[in-house]
């Protein structure tokens, strides 16, 4: 668990990667993101931007909201909640998703990890427990926020050309 029992003594948390990012953060620029402190820039924003676009970048996404969806009806539920065919995301894979309200307006987007049979993890910017719980009525699923239990690194890279 990322949140310690004495969490109330601090107004922010450090991600599990904080000690390493601190060493690399030459500018010493930090921001608060969902109760975590994360690096804003490390050296030069323009170089970091082009590194992500042209080579590889690593981003600490630990503060992003994570919800776990489990239960016998989880596959049926995620297929109803998200706008994409979740049957195409096999176990061990991740896919980009969008979800809408009853009028078809996009509420948010994120990524869904198909962890194992009847288990999915949603990674998104805003908490979705209310939307998920209301939409889960009639489905045999459990929805749990796991944000403080799961660290997250994103690797961004250009695809390698195949010859």
PDB file of C-alpha atoms in Angstrom:
ATOM      1  CA  UNK A   1       0.000   0.000   0.000  1.00  0.00           C
ATOM      2  CA  UNK A   2       1.368   3.412  -0.972  1.00  0.00           C
ATOM      3  CA  UNK A   3      -0.477   5.293   1.787  1.00  0.00           C
ATOM      4  CA  UNK A   4       0.998   4.693   5.232  1.00  0.00           C
ATOM      5  CA  UNK A   5      -0.926   4.512   8.503  1.00  0.00           C
ATOM      6  CA  UNK A   6       0.403   7.918   9.524  1.00  0.00           C
ATOM      7  CA  UNK A   7      -0.669   9.486   6.225  1.00  0.00           C
ATOM      8  CA  UNK A   8      -2.591  12.205   8.056  1.00  0.00           C
ATOM      9  CA  UNK A   9       0.718  13.772   9.143  1.00  0.00           C
ATOM     10  CA  UNK A  10       1.484  14.853   5.553  1.00  0.00           C
ATOM     11  CA  UNK A  11      -0.628  16.832   3.129  1.00  0.00           C
ATOM     12  CA  UNK A  12       0.930  15.046   0.141  1.00  0.00           C
ATOM     13  CA  UNK A  13       2.462  11.696  -0.754  1.00  0.00           C
ATOM     14  CA  UNK A  14       5.619  10.790  -2.592  1.00  0.00           C
ATOM     15  CA  UNK A  15       5.297   8.201  -5.341  1.00  0.00           C
ATOM     16  CA  UNK A  16       7.459   5.070  -5.134  1.00  0.00           C
ATOM     17  CA  UNK A  17       9.620   6.637  -7.862  1.00  0.00           C
ATOM     18  CA  UNK A  18      10.182   9.938  -5.998  1.00  0.00           C
ATOM     19  CA  UNK A  19      13.713   9.182  -4.779  1.00  0.00           C
ATOM     20  CA  UNK A  20      14.863   8.425  -8.331  1.00  0.00           C
ATOM     21  CA  UNK A  21      13.044  11.345  -9.959  1.00  0.00           C
ATOM     22  CA  UNK A  22      14.504  13.652  -7.282  1.00  0.00           C
ATOM     23  CA  UNK A  23      18.011  12.746  -8.425  1.00  0.00           C
ATOM     24  CA  UNK A  24      17.119  13.553 -12.046  1.00  0.00           C
ATOM     25  CA  UNK A  25      15.135  16.739 -11.381  1.00  0.00           C
ATOM     26  CA  UNK A  26      17.911  19.259 -12.066  1.00  0.00           C
ATOM     27  CA  UNK A  27      15.450  22.173 -12.064  1.00  0.00           C
ATOM     28  CA  UNK A  28      13.921  21.086  -8.741  1.00  0.00           C
ATOM     29  CA  UNK A  29      10.446  21.875 -10.111  1.00  0.00           C
ATOM     30  CA  UNK A  30       7.584  19.994  -8.488  1.00  0.00           C
ATOM     31  CA  UNK A  31       3.814  20.157  -8.527  1.00  0.00           C
ATOM     32  CA  UNK A  32       1.015  18.641  -6.523  1.00  0.00           C
ATOM     33  CA  UNK A  33      -1.075  16.166  -8.504  1.00  0.00           C
ATOM     34  CA  UNK A  34      -3.949  14.364  -6.761  1.00  0.00           C
ATOM     35  CA  UNK A  35      -2.231  14.541  -3.351  1.00  0.00           C
ATOM     36  CA  UNK A  36       1.127  13.390  -4.742  1.00  0.00           C
ATOM     37  CA  UNK A  37       4.180  15.493  -5.476  1.00  0.00           C
ATOM     38  CA  UNK A  38       5.628  14.894  -8.948  1.00  0.00           C
ATOM     39  CA  UNK A  39       8.308  16.494 -11.083  1.00  0.00           C
ATOM     40  CA  UNK A  40       7.113  19.187 -13.489  1.00  0.00           C
ATOM     41  CA  UNK A  41      10.276  19.226 -15.625  1.00  0.00           C
ATOM     42  CA  UNK A  42      13.646  17.598 -15.249  1.00  0.00           C
ATOM     43  CA  UNK A  43      15.985  19.630 -17.430  1.00  0.00           C
ATOM     44  CA  UNK A  44      14.507  21.433 -20.450  1.00  0.00           C
ATOM     45  CA  UNK A  45      10.884  21.137 -21.486  1.00  0.00           C
ATOM     46  CA  UNK A  46      11.631  21.297 -25.213  1.00  0.00           C
ATOM     47  CA  UNK A  47      14.184  18.474 -25.015  1.00  0.00           C
ATOM     48  CA  UNK A  48      11.838  16.355 -22.897  1.00  0.00           C
ATOM     49  CA  UNK A  49       9.004  16.924 -25.368  1.00  0.00           C
ATOM     50  CA  UNK A  50      11.091  15.894 -28.378  1.00  0.00           C
ATOM     51  CA  UNK A  51      12.518  12.911 -26.502  1.00  0.00           C
ATOM     52  CA  UNK A  52       8.997  11.575 -25.944  1.00  0.00           C
ATOM     53  CA  UNK A  53       8.008  12.300 -29.565  1.00  0.00           C
ATOM     54  CA  UNK A  54      11.153  10.942 -31.224  1.00  0.00           C
ATOM     55  CA  UNK A  55      12.722   8.405 -28.884  1.00  0.00           C
ATOM     56  CA  UNK A  56      11.464   7.275 -25.484  1.00  0.00           C
ATOM     57  CA  UNK A  57      10.020   8.914 -22.402  1.00  0.00           C
ATOM     58  CA  UNK A  58       9.007   7.627 -18.983  1.00  0.00           C
ATOM     59  CA  UNK A  59       6.268   9.349 -16.985  1.00  0.00           C
ATOM     60  CA  UNK A  60       5.273   8.701 -13.366  1.00  0.00           C
ATOM     61  CA  UNK A  61       1.488   8.236 -13.535  1.00  0.00           C
ATOM     62  CA  UNK A  62       1.095   6.993  -9.961  1.00  0.00           C
ATOM     63  CA  UNK A  63      -1.295   9.881  -9.102  1.00  0.00           C
ATOM     64  CA  UNK A  64      -3.760   8.881 -11.831  1.00  0.00           C
ATOM     65  CA  UNK A  65      -6.980   7.353 -10.531  1.00  0.00           C
ATOM     66  CA  UNK A  66      -7.194   3.561 -10.701  1.00  0.00           C
ATOM     67  CA  UNK A  67     -10.361   1.515 -10.271  1.00  0.00           C
ATOM     68  CA  UNK A  68     -10.592  -2.279 -10.191  1.00  0.00           C
ATOM     69  CA  UNK A  69     -13.668  -3.968 -11.667  1.00  0.00           C
ATOM     70  CA  UNK A  70     -14.158  -7.635 -10.776  1.00  0.00           C
ATOM     71  CA  UNK A  71     -16.922 -10.212 -10.667  1.00  0.00           C
ATOM     72  CA  UNK A  72     -18.763 -12.750 -12.809  1.00  0.00           C
ATOM     73  CA  UNK A  73     -20.423  -9.992 -14.891  1.00  0.00           C
ATOM     74  CA  UNK A  74     -17.326  -7.803 -15.271  1.00  0.00           C
ATOM     75  CA  UNK A  75     -16.826  -8.525 -19.000  1.00  0.00           C
ATOM     76  CA  UNK A  76     -20.485  -7.795 -19.739  1.00  0.00           C
ATOM     77  CA  UNK A  77     -20.351  -4.663 -17.578  1.00  0.00           C
ATOM     78  CA  UNK A  78     -17.229  -3.132 -19.174  1.00  0.00           C
ATOM     79  CA  UNK A  79     -18.722  -3.799 -22.611  1.00  0.00           C
ATOM     80  CA  UNK A  80     -21.766  -1.785 -21.580  1.00  0.00           C
ATOM     81  CA  UNK A  81     -19.886   1.017 -19.816  1.00  0.00           C
ATOM     82  CA  UNK A  82     -17.159   1.728 -22.401  1.00  0.00           C
ATOM     83  CA  UNK A  83     -17.743   2.623 -26.049  1.00  0.00           C
ATOM     84  CA  UNK A  84     -15.302   0.084 -27.479  1.00  0.00           C
ATOM     85  CA  UNK A  85     -15.608  -3.677 -27.870  1.00  0.00           C
ATOM     86  CA  UNK A  86     -13.829  -4.854 -24.737  1.00  0.00           C
ATOM     87  CA  UNK A  87     -13.844  -8.471 -25.976  1.00  0.00           C
ATOM     88  CA  UNK A  88     -10.988  -7.441 -28.280  1.00  0.00           C
ATOM     89  CA  UNK A  89      -8.720  -6.598 -25.340  1.00  0.00           C
ATOM     90  CA  UNK A  90      -7.240  -9.943 -24.364  1.00  0.00           C
ATOM     91  CA  UNK A  91      -5.893 -10.819 -20.931  1.00  0.00           C
ATOM     92  CA  UNK A  92      -2.606  -9.033 -20.281  1.00  0.00           C
ATOM     93  CA  UNK A  93      -3.379  -6.243 -22.752  1.00  0.00           C
ATOM     94  CA  UNK A  94      -4.491  -2.628 -22.383  1.00  0.00           C
ATOM     95  CA  UNK A  95      -6.760  -0.465 -24.514  1.00  0.00           C
ATOM     96  CA  UNK A  96      -7.844   3.159 -24.808  1.00  0.00           C
ATOM     97  CA  UNK A  97     -11.494   3.720 -23.839  1.00  0.00           C
ATOM     98  CA  UNK A  98     -14.118   6.463 -23.691  1.00  0.00           C
ATOM     99  CA  UNK A  99     -17.383   6.519 -21.742  1.00  0.00           C
ATOM    100  CA  UNK A 100     -20.443   8.690 -22.183  1.00  0.00           C
ATOM    101  CA  UNK A 101     -23.550   9.806 -20.343  1.00  0.00           C
ATOM    102  CA  UNK A 102     -27.103   8.898 -21.403  1.00  0.00           C
ATOM    103  CA  UNK A 103     -27.122  11.736 -23.960  1.00  0.00           C
ATOM    104  CA  UNK A 104     -23.921  10.505 -25.613  1.00  0.00           C
ATOM    105  CA  UNK A 105     -21.675  13.239 -24.208  1.00  0.00           C
ATOM    106  CA  UNK A 106     -18.156  12.057 -23.411  1.00  0.00           C
ATOM    107  CA  UNK A 107     -17.577  12.006 -19.651  1.00  0.00           C
ATOM    108  CA  UNK A 108     -13.934  10.978 -19.668  1.00  0.00           C
ATOM    109  CA  UNK A 109     -11.364   8.746 -21.292  1.00  0.00           C
ATOM    110  CA  UNK A 110      -8.690   6.449 -19.995  1.00  0.00           C
ATOM    111  CA  UNK A 111      -7.056   3.098 -20.420  1.00  0.00           C
ATOM    112  CA  UNK A 112      -8.354  -0.293 -19.332  1.00  0.00           C
ATOM    113  CA  UNK A 113      -6.080  -3.153 -18.407  1.00  0.00           C
ATOM    114  CA  UNK A 114      -7.521  -6.660 -18.782  1.00  0.00           C
ATOM    115  CA  UNK A 115      -5.680  -8.189 -15.836  1.00  0.00           C
ATOM    116  CA  UNK A 116      -7.219 -11.671 -15.798  1.00  0.00           C
ATOM    117  CA  UNK A 117     -10.568 -13.304 -16.444  1.00  0.00           C
ATOM    118  CA  UNK A 118     -13.266 -11.170 -14.784  1.00  0.00           C
ATOM    119  CA  UNK A 119     -10.811  -8.458 -13.698  1.00  0.00           C
ATOM    120  CA  UNK A 120     -10.233  -5.069 -15.330  1.00  0.00           C
ATOM    121  CA  UNK A 121      -8.388  -1.984 -14.104  1.00  0.00           C
ATOM    122  CA  UNK A 122      -9.415   1.486 -15.278  1.00  0.00           C
ATOM    123  CA  UNK A 123      -6.759   4.229 -15.275  1.00  0.00           C
ATOM    124  CA  UNK A 124      -8.110   7.776 -15.712  1.00  0.00           C
ATOM    125  CA  UNK A 125      -7.699  11.362 -14.544  1.00  0.00           C
ATOM    126  CA  UNK A 126     -10.879  11.835 -12.483  1.00  0.00           C
ATOM    127  CA  UNK A 127     -12.567   9.546  -9.976  1.00  0.00           C
ATOM    128  CA  UNK A 128     -15.320   7.514 -11.617  1.00  0.00           C
ATOM    129  CA  UNK A 129     -16.665   5.461  -8.701  1.00  0.00           C
ATOM    130  CA  UNK A 130     -20.077   7.167  -8.803  1.00  0.00           C
ATOM    131  CA  UNK A 131     -20.491   6.684 -12.566  1.00  0.00           C
ATOM    132  CA  UNK A 132     -19.264   3.111 -12.352  1.00  0.00           C
ATOM    133  CA  UNK A 133     -21.484   2.256  -9.362  1.00  0.00           C
ATOM    134  CA  UNK A 134     -24.642   3.693 -10.948  1.00  0.00           C
ATOM    135  CA  UNK A 135     -23.930   1.908 -14.221  1.00  0.00           C
ATOM    136  CA  UNK A 136     -23.195  -1.359 -12.389  1.00  0.00           C
ATOM    137  CA  UNK A 137     -26.723  -1.699 -11.001  1.00  0.00           C
ATOM    138  CA  UNK A 138     -27.989  -5.106 -12.081  1.00  0.00           C
ATOM    139  CA  UNK A 139     -24.492  -6.508 -12.737  1.00  0.00           C
ATOM    140  CA  UNK A 140     -22.685  -8.889 -10.395  1.00  0.00           C
ATOM    141  CA  UNK A 141     -19.504  -6.803 -10.122  1.00  0.00           C
ATOM    142  CA  UNK A 142     -17.395  -5.185  -7.434  1.00  0.00           C
ATOM    143  CA  UNK A 143     -15.764  -1.815  -8.042  1.00  0.00           C
ATOM    144  CA  UNK A 144     -12.912  -0.658  -5.859  1.00  0.00           C
ATOM    145  CA  UNK A 145     -10.547   2.295  -6.029  1.00  0.00           C
ATOM    146  CA  UNK A 146      -6.939   1.086  -5.920  1.00  0.00           C
ATOM    147  CA  UNK A 147      -5.137   4.375  -6.620  1.00  0.00           C
ATOM    148  CA  UNK A 148      -3.055   4.312  -3.445  1.00  0.00           C
ATOM    149  CA  UNK A 149      -2.220   0.617  -3.821  1.00  0.00           C
ATOM    150  CA  UNK A 150      -0.776   0.644  -7.347  1.00  0.00           C
ATOM    151  CA  UNK A 151       2.173   2.631  -8.695  1.00  0.00           C
ATOM    152  CA  UNK A 152       2.234   3.393 -12.410  1.00  0.00           C
ATOM    153  CA  UNK A 153       4.926   4.250 -14.961  1.00  0.00           C
ATOM    154  CA  UNK A 154       4.103   5.031 -18.564  1.00  0.00           C
ATOM    155  CA  UNK A 155       6.657   4.336 -21.281  1.00  0.00           C
ATOM    156  CA  UNK A 156       6.182   6.327 -24.470  1.00  0.00           C
ATOM    157  CA  UNK A 157       8.204   5.381 -27.504  1.00  0.00           C
ATOM    158  CA  UNK A 158       8.040   5.522 -31.253  1.00  0.00           C
ATOM    159  CA  UNK A 159       7.225   2.162 -32.819  1.00  0.00           C
ATOM    160  CA  UNK A 160      10.144   0.416 -34.428  1.00  0.00           C
ATOM    161  CA  UNK A 161       9.968   0.037 -38.181  1.00  0.00           C
ATOM    162  CA  UNK A 162       9.568  -3.531 -39.388  1.00  0.00           C
ATOM    163  CA  UNK A 163      11.410  -4.451 -42.572  1.00  0.00           C
TER     164      UNK A 163
END
